[in-house]
PDB file of C-alpha atoms in Angstrom:
ATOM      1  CA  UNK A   1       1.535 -58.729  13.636  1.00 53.00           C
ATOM      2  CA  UNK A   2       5.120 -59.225  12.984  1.00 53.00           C
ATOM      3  CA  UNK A   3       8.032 -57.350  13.877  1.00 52.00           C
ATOM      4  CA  UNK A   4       9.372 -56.734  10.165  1.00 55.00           C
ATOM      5  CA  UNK A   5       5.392 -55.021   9.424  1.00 55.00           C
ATOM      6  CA  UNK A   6       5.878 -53.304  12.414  1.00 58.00           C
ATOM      7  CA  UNK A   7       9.389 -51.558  11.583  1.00 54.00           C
ATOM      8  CA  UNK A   8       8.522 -51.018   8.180  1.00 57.00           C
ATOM      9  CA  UNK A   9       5.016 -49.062   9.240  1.00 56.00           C
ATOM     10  CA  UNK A  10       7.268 -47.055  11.623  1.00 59.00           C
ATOM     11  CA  UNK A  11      10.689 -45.967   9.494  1.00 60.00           C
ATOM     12  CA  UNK A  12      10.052 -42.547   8.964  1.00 58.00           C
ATOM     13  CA  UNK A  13       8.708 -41.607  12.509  1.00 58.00           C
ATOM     14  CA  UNK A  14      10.333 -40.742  15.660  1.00 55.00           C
ATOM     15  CA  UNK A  15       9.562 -43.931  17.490  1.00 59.00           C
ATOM     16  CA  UNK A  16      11.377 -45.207  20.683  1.00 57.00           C
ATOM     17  CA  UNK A  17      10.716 -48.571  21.735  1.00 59.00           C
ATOM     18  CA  UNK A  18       9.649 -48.244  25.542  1.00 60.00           C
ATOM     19  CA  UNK A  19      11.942 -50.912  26.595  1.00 54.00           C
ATOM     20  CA  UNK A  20      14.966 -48.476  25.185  1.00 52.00           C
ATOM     21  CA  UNK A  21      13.625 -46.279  27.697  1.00 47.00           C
ATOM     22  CA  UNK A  22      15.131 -48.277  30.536  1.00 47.00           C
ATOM     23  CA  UNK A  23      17.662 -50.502  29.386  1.00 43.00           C
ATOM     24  CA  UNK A  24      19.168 -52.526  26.474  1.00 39.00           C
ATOM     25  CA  UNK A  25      16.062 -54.807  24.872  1.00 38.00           C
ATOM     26  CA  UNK A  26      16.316 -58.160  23.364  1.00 35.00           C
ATOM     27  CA  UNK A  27      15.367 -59.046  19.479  1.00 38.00           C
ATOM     28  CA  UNK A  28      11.554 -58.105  19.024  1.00 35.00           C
ATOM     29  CA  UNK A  29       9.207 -61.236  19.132  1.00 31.00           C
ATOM     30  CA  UNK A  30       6.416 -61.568  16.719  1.00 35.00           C
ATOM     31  CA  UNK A  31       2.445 -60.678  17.805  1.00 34.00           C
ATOM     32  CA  UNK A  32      -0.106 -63.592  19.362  1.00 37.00           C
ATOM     33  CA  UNK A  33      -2.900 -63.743  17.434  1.00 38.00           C
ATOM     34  CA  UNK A  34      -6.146 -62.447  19.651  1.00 36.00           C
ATOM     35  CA  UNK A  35      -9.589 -63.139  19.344  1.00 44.00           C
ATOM     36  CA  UNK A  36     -11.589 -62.673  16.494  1.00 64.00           C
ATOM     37  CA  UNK A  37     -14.069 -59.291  17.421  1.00 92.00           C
ATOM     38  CA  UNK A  38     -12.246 -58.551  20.332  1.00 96.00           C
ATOM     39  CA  UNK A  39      -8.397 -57.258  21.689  1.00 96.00           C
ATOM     40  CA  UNK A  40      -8.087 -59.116  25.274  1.00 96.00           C
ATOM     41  CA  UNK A  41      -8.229 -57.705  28.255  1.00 96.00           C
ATOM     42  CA  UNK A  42      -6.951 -58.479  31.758  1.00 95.00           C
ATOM     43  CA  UNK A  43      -9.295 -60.118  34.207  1.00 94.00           C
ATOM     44  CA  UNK A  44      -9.418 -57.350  36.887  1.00 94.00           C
ATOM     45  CA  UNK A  45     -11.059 -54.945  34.049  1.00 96.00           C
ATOM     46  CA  UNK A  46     -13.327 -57.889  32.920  1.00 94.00           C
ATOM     47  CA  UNK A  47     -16.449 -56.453  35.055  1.00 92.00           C
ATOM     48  CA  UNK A  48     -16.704 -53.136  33.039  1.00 94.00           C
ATOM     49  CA  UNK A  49     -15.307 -54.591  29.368  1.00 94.00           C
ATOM     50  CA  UNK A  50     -16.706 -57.947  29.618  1.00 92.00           C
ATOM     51  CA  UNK A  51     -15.282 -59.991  26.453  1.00 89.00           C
ATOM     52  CA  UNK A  52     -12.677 -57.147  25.557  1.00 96.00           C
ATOM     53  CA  UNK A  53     -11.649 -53.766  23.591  1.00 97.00           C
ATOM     54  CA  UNK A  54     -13.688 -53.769  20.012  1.00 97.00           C
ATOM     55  CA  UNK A  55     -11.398 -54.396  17.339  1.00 97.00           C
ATOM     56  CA  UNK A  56     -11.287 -50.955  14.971  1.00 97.00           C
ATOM     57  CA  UNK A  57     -13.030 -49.223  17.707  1.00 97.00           C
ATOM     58  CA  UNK A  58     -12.228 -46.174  19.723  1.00 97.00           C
ATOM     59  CA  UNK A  59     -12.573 -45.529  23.279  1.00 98.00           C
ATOM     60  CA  UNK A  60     -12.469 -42.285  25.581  1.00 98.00           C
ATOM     61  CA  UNK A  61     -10.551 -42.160  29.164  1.00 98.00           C
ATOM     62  CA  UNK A  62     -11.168 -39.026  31.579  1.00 96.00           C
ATOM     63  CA  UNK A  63      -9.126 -38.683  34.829  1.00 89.00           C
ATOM     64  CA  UNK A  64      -6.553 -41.802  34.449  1.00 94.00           C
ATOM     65  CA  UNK A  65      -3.345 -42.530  32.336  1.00 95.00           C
ATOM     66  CA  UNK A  66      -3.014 -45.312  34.282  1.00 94.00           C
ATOM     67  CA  UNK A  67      -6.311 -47.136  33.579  1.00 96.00           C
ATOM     68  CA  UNK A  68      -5.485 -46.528  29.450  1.00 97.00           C
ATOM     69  CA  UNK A  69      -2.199 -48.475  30.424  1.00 97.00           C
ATOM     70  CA  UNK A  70      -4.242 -50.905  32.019  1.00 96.00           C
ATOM     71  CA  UNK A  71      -6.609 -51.512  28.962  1.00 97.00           C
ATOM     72  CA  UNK A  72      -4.093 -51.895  26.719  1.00 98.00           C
ATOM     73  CA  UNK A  73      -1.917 -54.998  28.952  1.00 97.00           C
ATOM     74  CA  UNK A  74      -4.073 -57.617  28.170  1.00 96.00           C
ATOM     75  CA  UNK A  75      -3.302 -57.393  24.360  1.00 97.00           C
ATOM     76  CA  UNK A  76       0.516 -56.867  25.486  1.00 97.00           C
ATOM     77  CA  UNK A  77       0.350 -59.771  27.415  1.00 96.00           C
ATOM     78  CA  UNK A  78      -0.878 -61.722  25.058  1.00 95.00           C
ATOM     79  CA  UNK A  79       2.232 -61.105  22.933  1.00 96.00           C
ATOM     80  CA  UNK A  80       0.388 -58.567  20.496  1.00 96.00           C
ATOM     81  CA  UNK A  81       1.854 -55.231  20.120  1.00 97.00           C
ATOM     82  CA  UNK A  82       0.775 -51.334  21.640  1.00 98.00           C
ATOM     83  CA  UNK A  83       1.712 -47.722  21.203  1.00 98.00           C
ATOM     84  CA  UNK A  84       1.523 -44.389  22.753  1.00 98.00           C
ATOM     85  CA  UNK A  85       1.814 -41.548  20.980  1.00 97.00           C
ATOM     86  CA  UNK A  86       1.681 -37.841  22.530  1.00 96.00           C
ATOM     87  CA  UNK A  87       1.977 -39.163  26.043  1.00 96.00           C
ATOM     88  CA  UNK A  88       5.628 -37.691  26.811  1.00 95.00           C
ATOM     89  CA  UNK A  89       4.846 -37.581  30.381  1.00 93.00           C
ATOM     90  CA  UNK A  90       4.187 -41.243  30.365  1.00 94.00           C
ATOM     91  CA  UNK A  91       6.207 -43.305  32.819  1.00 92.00           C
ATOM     92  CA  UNK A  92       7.826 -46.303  31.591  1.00 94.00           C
ATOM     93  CA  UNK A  93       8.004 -47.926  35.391  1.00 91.00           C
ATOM     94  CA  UNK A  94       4.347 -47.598  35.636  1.00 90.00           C
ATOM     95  CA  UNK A  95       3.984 -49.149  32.441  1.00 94.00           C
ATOM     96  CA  UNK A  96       5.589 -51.932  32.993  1.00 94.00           C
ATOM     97  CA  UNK A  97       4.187 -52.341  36.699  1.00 92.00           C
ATOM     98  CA  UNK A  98       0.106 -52.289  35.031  1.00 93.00           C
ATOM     99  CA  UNK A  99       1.252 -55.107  32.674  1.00 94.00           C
ATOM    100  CA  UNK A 100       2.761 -53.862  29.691  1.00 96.00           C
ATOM    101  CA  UNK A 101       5.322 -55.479  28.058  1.00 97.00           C
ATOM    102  CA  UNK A 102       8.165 -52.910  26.762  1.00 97.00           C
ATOM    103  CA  UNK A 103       9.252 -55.014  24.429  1.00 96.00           C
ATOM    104  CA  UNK A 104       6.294 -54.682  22.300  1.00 96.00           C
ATOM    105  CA  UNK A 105       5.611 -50.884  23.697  1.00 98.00           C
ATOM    106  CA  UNK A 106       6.175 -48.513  20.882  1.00 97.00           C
ATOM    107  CA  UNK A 107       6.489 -44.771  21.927  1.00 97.00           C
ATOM    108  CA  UNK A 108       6.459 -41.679  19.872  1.00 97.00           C
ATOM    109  CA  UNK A 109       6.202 -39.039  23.216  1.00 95.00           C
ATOM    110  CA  UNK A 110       5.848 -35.500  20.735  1.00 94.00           C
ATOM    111  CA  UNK A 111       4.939 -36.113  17.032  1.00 94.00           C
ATOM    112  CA  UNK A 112       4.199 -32.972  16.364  1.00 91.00           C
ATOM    113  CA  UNK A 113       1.410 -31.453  14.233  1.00 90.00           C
ATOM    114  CA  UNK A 114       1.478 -34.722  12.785  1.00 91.00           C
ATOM    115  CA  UNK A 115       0.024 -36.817  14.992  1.00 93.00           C
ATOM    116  CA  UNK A 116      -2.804 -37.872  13.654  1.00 94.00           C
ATOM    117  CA  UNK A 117      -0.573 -39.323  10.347  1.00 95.00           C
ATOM    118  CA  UNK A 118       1.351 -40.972  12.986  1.00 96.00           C
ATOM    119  CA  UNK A 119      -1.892 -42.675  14.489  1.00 97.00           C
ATOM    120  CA  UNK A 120      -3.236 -43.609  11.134  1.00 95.00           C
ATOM    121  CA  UNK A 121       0.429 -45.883  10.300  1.00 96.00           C
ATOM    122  CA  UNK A 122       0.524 -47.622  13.847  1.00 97.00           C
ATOM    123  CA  UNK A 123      -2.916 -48.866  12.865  1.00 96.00           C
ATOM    124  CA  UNK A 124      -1.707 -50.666  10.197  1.00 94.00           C
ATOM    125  CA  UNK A 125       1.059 -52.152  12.240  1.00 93.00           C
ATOM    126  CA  UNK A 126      -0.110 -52.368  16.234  1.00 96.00           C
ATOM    127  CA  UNK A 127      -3.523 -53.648  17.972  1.00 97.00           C
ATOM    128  CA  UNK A 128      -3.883 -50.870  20.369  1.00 98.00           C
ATOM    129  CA  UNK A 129      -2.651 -47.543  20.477  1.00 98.00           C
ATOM    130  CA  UNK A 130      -2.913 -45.052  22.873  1.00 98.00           C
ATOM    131  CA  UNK A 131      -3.120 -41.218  22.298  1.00 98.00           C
ATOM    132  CA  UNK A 132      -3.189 -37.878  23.756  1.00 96.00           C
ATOM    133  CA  UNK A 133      -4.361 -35.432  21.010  1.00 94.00           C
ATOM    134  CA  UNK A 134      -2.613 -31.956  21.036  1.00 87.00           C
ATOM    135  CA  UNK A 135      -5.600 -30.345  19.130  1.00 88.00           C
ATOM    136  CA  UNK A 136      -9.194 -30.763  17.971  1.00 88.00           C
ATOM    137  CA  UNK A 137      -9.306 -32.905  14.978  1.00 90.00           C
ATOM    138  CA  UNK A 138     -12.034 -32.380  12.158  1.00 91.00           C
ATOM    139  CA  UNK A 139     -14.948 -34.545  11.598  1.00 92.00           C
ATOM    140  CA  UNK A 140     -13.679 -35.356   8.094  1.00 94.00           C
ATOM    141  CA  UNK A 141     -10.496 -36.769   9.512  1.00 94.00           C
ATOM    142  CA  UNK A 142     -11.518 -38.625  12.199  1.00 94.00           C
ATOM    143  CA  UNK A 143     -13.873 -40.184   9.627  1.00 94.00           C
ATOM    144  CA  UNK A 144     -10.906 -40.960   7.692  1.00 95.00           C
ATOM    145  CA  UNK A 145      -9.152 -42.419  10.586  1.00 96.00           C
ATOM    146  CA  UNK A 146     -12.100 -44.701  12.369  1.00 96.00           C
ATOM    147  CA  UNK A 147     -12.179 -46.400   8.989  1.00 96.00           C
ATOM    148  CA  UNK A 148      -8.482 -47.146   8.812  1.00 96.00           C
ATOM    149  CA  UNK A 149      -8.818 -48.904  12.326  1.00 97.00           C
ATOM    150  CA  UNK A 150     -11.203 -50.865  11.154  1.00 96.00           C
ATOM    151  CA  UNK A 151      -9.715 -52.006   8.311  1.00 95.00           C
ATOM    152  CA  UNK A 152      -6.968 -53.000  10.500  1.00 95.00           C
ATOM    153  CA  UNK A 153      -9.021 -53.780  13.383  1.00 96.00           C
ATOM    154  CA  UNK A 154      -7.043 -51.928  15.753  1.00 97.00           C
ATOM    155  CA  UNK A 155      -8.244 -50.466  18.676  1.00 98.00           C
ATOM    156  CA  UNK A 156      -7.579 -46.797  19.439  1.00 98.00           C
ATOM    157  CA  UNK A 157      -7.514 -45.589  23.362  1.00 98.00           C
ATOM    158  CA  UNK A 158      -7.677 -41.769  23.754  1.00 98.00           C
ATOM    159  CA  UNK A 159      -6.890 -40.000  26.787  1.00 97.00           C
ATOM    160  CA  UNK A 160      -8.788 -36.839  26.949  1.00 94.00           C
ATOM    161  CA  UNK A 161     -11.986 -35.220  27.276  1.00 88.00           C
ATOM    162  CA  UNK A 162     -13.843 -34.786  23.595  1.00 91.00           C
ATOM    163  CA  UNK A 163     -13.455 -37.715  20.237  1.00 94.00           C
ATOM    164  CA  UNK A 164     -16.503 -38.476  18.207  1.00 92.00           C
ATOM    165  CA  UNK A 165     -17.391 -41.625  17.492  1.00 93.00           C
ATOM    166  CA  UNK A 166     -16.441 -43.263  20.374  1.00 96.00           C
ATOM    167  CA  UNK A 167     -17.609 -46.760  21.568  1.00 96.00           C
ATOM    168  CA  UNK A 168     -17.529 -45.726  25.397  1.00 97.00           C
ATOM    169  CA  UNK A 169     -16.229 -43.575  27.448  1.00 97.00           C
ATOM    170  CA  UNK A 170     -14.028 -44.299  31.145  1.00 97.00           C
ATOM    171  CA  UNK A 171     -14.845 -41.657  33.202  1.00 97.00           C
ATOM    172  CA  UNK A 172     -12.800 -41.506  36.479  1.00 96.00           C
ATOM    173  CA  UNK A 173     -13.240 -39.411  39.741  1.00 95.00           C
ATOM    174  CA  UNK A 174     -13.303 -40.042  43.675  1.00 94.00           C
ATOM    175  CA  UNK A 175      -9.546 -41.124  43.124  1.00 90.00           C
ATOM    176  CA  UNK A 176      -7.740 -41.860  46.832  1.00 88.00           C
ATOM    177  CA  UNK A 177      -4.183 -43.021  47.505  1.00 85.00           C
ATOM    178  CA  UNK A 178      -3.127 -45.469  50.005  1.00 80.00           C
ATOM    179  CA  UNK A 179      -0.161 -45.824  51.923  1.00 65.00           C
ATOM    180  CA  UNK A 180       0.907 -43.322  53.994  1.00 56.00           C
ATOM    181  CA  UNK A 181       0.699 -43.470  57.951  1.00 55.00           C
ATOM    182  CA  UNK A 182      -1.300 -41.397  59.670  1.00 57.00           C
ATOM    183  CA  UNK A 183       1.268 -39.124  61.048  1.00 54.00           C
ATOM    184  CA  UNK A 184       2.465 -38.519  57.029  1.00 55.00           C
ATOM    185  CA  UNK A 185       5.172 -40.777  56.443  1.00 55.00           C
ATOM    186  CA  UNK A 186       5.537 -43.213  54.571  1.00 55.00           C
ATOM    187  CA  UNK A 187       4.924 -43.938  50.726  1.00 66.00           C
ATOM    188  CA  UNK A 188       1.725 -43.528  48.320  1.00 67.00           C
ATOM    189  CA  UNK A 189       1.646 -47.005  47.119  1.00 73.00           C
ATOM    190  CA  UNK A 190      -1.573 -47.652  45.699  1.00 88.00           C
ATOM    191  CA  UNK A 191      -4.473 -45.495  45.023  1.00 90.00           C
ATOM    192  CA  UNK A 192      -8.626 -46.680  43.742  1.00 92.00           C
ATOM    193  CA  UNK A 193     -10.904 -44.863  42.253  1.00 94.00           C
ATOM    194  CA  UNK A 194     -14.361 -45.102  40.593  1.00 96.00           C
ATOM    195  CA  UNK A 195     -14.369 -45.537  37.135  1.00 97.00           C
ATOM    196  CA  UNK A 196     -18.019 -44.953  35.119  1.00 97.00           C
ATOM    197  CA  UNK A 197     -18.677 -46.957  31.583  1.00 96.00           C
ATOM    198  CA  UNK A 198     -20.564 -44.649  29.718  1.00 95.00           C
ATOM    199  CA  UNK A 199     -21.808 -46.330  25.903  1.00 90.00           C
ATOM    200  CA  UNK A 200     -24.574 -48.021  24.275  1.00 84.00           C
ATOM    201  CA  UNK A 201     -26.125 -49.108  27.443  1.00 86.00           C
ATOM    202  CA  UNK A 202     -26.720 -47.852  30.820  1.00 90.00           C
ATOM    203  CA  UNK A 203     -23.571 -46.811  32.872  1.00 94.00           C
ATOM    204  CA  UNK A 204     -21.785 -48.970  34.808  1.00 94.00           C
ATOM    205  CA  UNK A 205     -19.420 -47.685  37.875  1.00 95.00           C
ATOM    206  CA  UNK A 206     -17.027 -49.934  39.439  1.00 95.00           C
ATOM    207  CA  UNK A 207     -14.110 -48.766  42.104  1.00 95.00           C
ATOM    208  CA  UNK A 208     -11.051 -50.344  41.030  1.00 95.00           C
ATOM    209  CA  UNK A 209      -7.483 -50.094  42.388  1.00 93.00           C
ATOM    210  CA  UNK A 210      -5.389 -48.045  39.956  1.00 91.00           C
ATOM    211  CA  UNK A 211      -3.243 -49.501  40.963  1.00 89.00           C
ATOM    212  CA  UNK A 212      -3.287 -51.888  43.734  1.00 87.00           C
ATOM    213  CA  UNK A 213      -0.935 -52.526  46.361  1.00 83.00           C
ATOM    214  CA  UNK A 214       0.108 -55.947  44.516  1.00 82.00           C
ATOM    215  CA  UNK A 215       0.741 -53.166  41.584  1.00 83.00           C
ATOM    216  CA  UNK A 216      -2.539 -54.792  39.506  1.00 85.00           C
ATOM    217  CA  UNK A 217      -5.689 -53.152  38.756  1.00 92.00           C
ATOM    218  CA  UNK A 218      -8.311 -54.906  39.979  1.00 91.00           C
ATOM    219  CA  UNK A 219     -11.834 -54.232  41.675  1.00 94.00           C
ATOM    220  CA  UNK A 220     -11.616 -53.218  45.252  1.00 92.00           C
ATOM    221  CA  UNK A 221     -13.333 -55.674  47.897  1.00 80.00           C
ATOM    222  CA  UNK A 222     -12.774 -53.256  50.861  1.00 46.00           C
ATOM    223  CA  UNK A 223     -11.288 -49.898  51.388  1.00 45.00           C
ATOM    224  CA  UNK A 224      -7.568 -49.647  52.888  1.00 44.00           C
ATOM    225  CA  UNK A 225      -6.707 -48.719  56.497  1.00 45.00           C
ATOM    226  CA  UNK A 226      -5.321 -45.561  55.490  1.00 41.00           C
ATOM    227  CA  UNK A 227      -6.568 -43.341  52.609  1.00 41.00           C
ATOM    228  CA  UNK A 228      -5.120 -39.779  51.096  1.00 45.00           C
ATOM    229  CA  UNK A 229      -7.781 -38.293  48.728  1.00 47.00           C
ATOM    230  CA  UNK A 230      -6.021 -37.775  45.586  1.00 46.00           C
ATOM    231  CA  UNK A 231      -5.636 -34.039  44.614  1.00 39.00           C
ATOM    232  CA  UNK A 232      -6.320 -32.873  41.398  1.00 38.00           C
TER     233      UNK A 232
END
């Protein structure tokens, strides 16, 4: 994926590029190639996707901006190129901090009714994209759009709670934060939670950090001294 493909995909739509978002970027770099089948991912998410995202496939997060950040760094990391779209809440910080690089971040925060037209042109320019859809979208078009990410092989992260034809779904509850004394002060700085892989097999739960103390997600080997239960 080059950087001329990528602006020409994204011309007529109100993109920012995430780095923007913080402070002046340099000259956009070109895309890594990834693995044939597969979109990278990084090694503390390894235990639930094993060899990586599905190219051209779609996948379902409940519960956890954070952990669709997460899925998407390996492929940013790797030099290739991610989206968000929808996601106006999204922090650019906490992007940054799970392993995405900003340079290579491309943000559209409220496209509007048309956001699934802006979904189906970053798939022919971006290997993952993330989305929060504002509305129910009909069978027909998400037909239409599942065939245009494979075509492109791009992967397609929703956060949400309903898409059809997904390839798994992250489900993710018992969420604590860590950090804070006991008395209450203090800072929240890290919080773990279990996330379920629900697909073609049977599910698989894992407690991860989301993020960690270190600012990585990563499986948890032992519970902090002091927990806050997250509340939702």
């Amino acid at each position: 994926m080059t950087a001329t493909s990528l602006a020409t995909a994204l011309a007529d739509l109100p993109v920012s590029r995430a780095s923007s978002l913080l402070s002046e970027a340099p000259p956009l770099l070109a895309g890594a190639e990834v693995e044939a089948g597969h979109h990278p991912v990084t090694e503390g998410l390894r235990g639930l996707l094993g060899t990586g995202l599905r190219r051209g496939a779609s996948y379902l997060v409940e519960g956890s901006t954070s952990l669709c950040l997460a899925m998407a760094a390996g492929v940013s990391q790797e030099g290739g190129w991610c989206a968000a779209v929808g996601m106006p809440r999204l922090g650019m910080q906490a992007a940054a901090g799970l392993g995405i690089d900003l340079q290579r971040f491309a943000v559209v925060p409220d496209p509007g009714s048309h956001w699934l037209e802006v979904v189906a042109t970053l798939a022919d320019a971006v290997e993952v994209i993330l989305l929060a859809p504002e509305a129910p979208v009909r069978d027909a078009d998400l037909r239409r759009l599942a065939a245009r990410l494979r075509q492109h092989g791009s992967t397609l992260i929703v956060h949400g709670r309903r898409w059809s034809g997904i390839e798994a779904r992250f489900t993710v509850t018992d969420s604590h934060w860590a950090g804070a004394h006991t008395d209450g002060r203090g800072y929240l700085s890290a919080r773990h939670a279990l996330v379920t892989l629900s697909g073609k097999g049977a599910p698989v739960t894992e407690r991860l950090w989301l993020p960690g103390p270190d600012g990585g997600v990563r499986p948890v080997d032992e519970s902090p001294e002091r927990v806050l239960r997250a509340v939702r």
